[in-house]
Amino acid sequence: MLRRIAFICLSLLSTVFSLHAQKQQTPNVVIIYADDIGYGDFSCYYPQNKVKTPNVDKLAKESLRFTRAYCTGATCTPSRFSLLTGQYPWRQTGVSVLAGDATALIRSDRPTLASVFNAAGYQTGVVGKWHLGLGDDRGPDWNGQIQQCPNDVGFTYSYIMAATGDRVPTVYVENGRVVNLDPKDPIQVSYKEKIGNEPTGRDNPELLKMKHSHGHDFTIVNGVGRIGYMTGGQSARWIDEDMADVFTQKAVQFIQNNQTKPFLLYFATHDVHVPRVPHPRFAGKSGMGPRGDALLEFDWSVGEILQALEKNGLSKNTLVILSSDNGPVIDDGYQDQAVALLGDHKAAGPLRGGKYSIFEAGTRVPFMVKYPRKVKPGVSNALFSQVDLVASLAALIGQPSPAQARDSQNHLPALLGKDKKGRSEVLIHTQSGNSLAIVEETWKYIAPSKGPKMSAATNTELGNNPQPQLYNLKTDVYETQNVAEKYPEIRERLEKRLAELRGN
Ligand code: NG6
Ligand code: CA
């Protein structure tokens, strides 16, 4: 009898231990995805810059910090599409900056990063900016249950804004329902014609607390002119100043709620996208205007997330990635003094171009990985693309990568610092000029494109050129010397390779 009891006790103990071990084996993943933060914005990437981001600095010290990680496009929707689907944005038509009432780009039959994690028993949350469309072909039903929302593509929890801070509708959507909506005051949205009687930036500029510099002159909400017309939904409208607080709190709550279960959290901040209307506790604090203040606000959000992991005893077993969806832009359509107060700050660090550009600053972004159990802090020059997160993170949790994630390569060893090389080549794309480029360890080839050379509105060099461009990134990271004619055999090789990959 005694032996029997001892045996039962022992086997119970071993089950408990193995469950515990299992729990430890299964890492949580948190992706902190910034909006429009440039390669040089943090001093860990460009020490000459002086904006104080202590939480990001601390994270960088504890992380493997990549110097050559790319998003797939120089704007938001394309990069986010790739991050979640493992496919390049140009493979599917319509993957470009979406309107706030656009239908869903990713439909429920499609595997995503979230569904891969969900299939492995993870809780999967998205908090923040979505910008991948909502609703079926009839469009999103703002006043009912929205179809084809994040919960239909693998997320078990979602608290999002549909598109961007500067696009209507200016409301939060939780699990497919607009938050705080009064059914007696339904929301109507149009990007084609004026709807309702609310003032617009075009007709009533005197009502604006922040004027537009280009675009952004439709319905005024909270003193800010937006893109698109909206009426109704008064009780549901967000207050821009509180947005970082709201999203951060929801993300922290998600971590707390799931502290005993494995989870994936995709935390997509609104900072530092326009309109830059940070909370009063950050406003004016950077000395660099609202863009600098929004960087402080972003840093605060990062601190809160890391602290939530720490408080719940999850820091060691959580892989945290911090990155951005495209390069920096200073004037993106509002007169927020970002240009006037920029001073010496170089948002792109040593790189040329910025958001919208095929030059390096458009898509080479900050990227760091903290995972105390497996990743030794340091710097990695491995080539990495965000399109690889699906396959690499699937490998991390022992799941197969979906066949539809056709462009996603498993570079988990690079993420963990075991492989110093990463990808052999990275493809990047921009909407302006529909240009494509291929980047290797040394060479970058930009295919000829007809788009404009400059965006006058944002003052960005777009990199479009009807002639082929070839740059040696090792000796000329600022892409000043086009050596396409000097090295015809390299140009031809990359031209061919690009065509091959494109047609694949
Ligand atoms: C542009 C907007 C810009 C920004 C961008 C999308 C104008 C004039 N400009 O069309 O302000 O919203 O779209 O940015 O409207 S992204 O980061 O979401 O891709
Ligand atoms: Ca963006």
mmCIF file of N, CA and C and ligand atoms in Angstrom, residues 35-36 75-77 97 129 131 164 166-167 214-216 227 273-274 325-326 332-333 355-356, ligand 1:
data_model
loop_
_atom_site.group_PDB
_atom_site.id
_atom_site.type_symbol
_atom_site.label_atom_id
_atom_site.label_comp_id
_atom_site.label_asym_id
_atom_site.label_seq_id
_atom_site.Cartn_x
_atom_site.Cartn_y
_atom_site.Cartn_z
ATOM 1 N N ASP A 35 5.069 52.862 -35.254
ATOM 2 C CA ASP A 35 4.580 53.426 -36.510
ATOM 3 C C ASP A 35 5.474 54.598 -36.924
ATOM 4 N N ASP A 36 6.160 54.455 -38.031
ATOM 5 C CA ASP A 36 6.970 55.549 -38.595
ATOM 6 C C ASP A 36 8.199 55.921 -37.762
ATOM 7 N N THR A 75 5.576 51.800 -46.403
ATOM 8 C CA THR A 75 4.378 52.307 -45.730
ATOM 9 C C THR A 75 3.776 51.180 -44.893
ATOM 10 N N CYS A 76 2.742 51.580 -44.188
ATOM 11 C CA CYS A 76 2.225 50.742 -43.116
ATOM 12 C C CYS A 76 1.546 49.446 -43.558
ATOM 13 N N THR A 77 0.491 49.566 -44.363
ATOM 14 C CA THR A 77 -0.301 48.388 -44.721
ATOM 15 C C THR A 77 0.569 47.283 -45.337
ATOM 16 N N VAL A 97 -1.563 51.549 -48.806
ATOM 17 C CA VAL A 97 -2.152 52.299 -47.680
ATOM 18 C C VAL A 97 -3.677 52.335 -47.831
ATOM 19 N N LYS A 129 -2.790 49.580 -33.792
ATOM 20 C CA LYS A 129 -3.129 49.905 -35.177
ATOM 21 C C LYS A 129 -3.281 48.638 -36.024
ATOM 22 N N HIS A 131 -5.018 48.568 -39.674
ATOM 23 C CA HIS A 131 -4.725 49.088 -41.022
ATOM 24 C C HIS A 131 -4.585 47.998 -42.080
ATOM 25 N N THR A 164 -5.646 54.387 -39.294
ATOM 26 C CA THR A 164 -4.594 55.249 -38.734
ATOM 27 C C THR A 164 -5.252 56.318 -37.862
ATOM 28 N N ASP A 166 -5.105 59.365 -38.343
ATOM 29 C CA ASP A 166 -5.583 60.485 -39.164
ATOM 30 C C ASP A 166 -6.714 60.082 -40.117
ATOM 31 N N ARG A 167 -7.228 58.863 -39.954
ATOM 32 C CA ARG A 167 -8.325 58.419 -40.817
ATOM 33 C C ARG A 167 -9.566 58.082 -39.997
ATOM 34 N N HIS A 214 -0.764 69.199 -45.655
ATOM 35 C CA HIS A 214 -1.295 68.648 -46.902
ATOM 36 C C HIS A 214 -2.293 67.542 -46.567
ATOM 37 N N GLY A 215 -3.380 67.498 -47.352
ATOM 38 C CA GLY A 215 -4.449 66.522 -47.071
ATOM 39 C C GLY A 215 -5.116 66.826 -45.734
ATOM 40 N N HIS A 216 -5.718 65.805 -45.126
ATOM 41 C CA HIS A 216 -6.237 65.914 -43.754
ATOM 42 C C HIS A 216 -7.222 67.052 -43.543
ATOM 43 N N ILE A 227 -8.634 62.314 -42.593
ATOM 44 C CA ILE A 227 -8.866 61.856 -43.959
ATOM 45 C C ILE A 227 -10.185 61.095 -43.911
ATOM 46 N N HIS A 273 3.129 58.176 -35.486
ATOM 47 C CA HIS A 273 2.387 58.565 -36.688
ATOM 48 C C HIS A 273 1.625 59.873 -36.431
ATOM 49 N N VAL A 274 1.270 60.564 -37.514
ATOM 50 C CA VAL A 274 0.419 61.750 -37.390
ATOM 51 C C VAL A 274 -1.039 61.327 -37.189
ATOM 52 N N ASP A 325 7.222 49.897 -38.732
ATOM 53 C CA ASP A 325 6.577 49.457 -39.972
ATOM 54 C C ASP A 325 7.109 50.128 -41.229
ATOM 55 N N ASN A 326 7.819 51.224 -41.055
ATOM 56 C CA ASN A 326 8.446 51.922 -42.188
ATOM 57 C C ASN A 326 9.319 53.025 -41.610
ATOM 58 N N ASP A 332 4.219 64.927 -42.181
ATOM 59 C CA ASP A 332 3.366 63.959 -42.880
ATOM 60 C C ASP A 332 1.949 64.496 -43.012
ATOM 61 N N GLY A 333 1.839 65.832 -43.065
ATOM 62 C CA GLY A 333 0.529 66.387 -43.396
ATOM 63 C C GLY A 333 -0.108 67.284 -42.355
ATOM 64 N N LYS A 355 10.272 57.420 -44.945
ATOM 65 C CA LYS A 355 9.000 56.784 -45.268
ATOM 66 C C LYS A 355 8.674 57.047 -46.736
ATOM 67 N N TYR A 356 8.117 56.123 -47.443
ATOM 68 C CA TYR A 356 7.715 56.186 -48.862
ATOM 69 C C TYR A 356 8.868 55.936 -49.838
HETATM 70 C C1 NG6 B 1 -0.843 59.315 -46.496
HETATM 71 C C2 NG6 B 1 -1.169 60.449 -45.541
HETATM 72 C C3 NG6 B 1 -0.202 60.376 -44.377
HETATM 73 C C4 NG6 B 1 -0.255 59.013 -43.736
HETATM 74 C C5 NG6 B 1 -0.013 57.942 -44.774
HETATM 75 C C6 NG6 B 1 -0.157 56.540 -44.245
HETATM 76 C C7 NG6 B 1 -2.031 62.467 -46.683
HETATM 77 C C8 NG6 B 1 -1.690 63.706 -47.411
HETATM 78 N N1 NG6 B 1 -1.013 61.737 -46.240
HETATM 79 O O1 NG6 B 1 -1.755 59.313 -47.538
HETATM 80 O O2 NG6 B 1 -0.482 61.373 -43.440
HETATM 81 O O3 NG6 B 1 -1.493 58.811 -43.113
HETATM 82 O O4 NG6 B 1 -0.932 58.078 -45.829
HETATM 83 O O5 NG6 B 1 0.813 56.262 -43.325
HETATM 84 O O6 NG6 B 1 -3.200 62.173 -46.503
HETATM 85 S S1 NG6 B 1 1.069 54.787 -42.877
HETATM 86 O O7 NG6 B 1 2.164 54.838 -41.950
HETATM 87 O O8 NG6 B 1 -0.150 54.326 -42.261
HETATM 88 O O9 NG6 B 1 1.398 54.047 -44.070
#
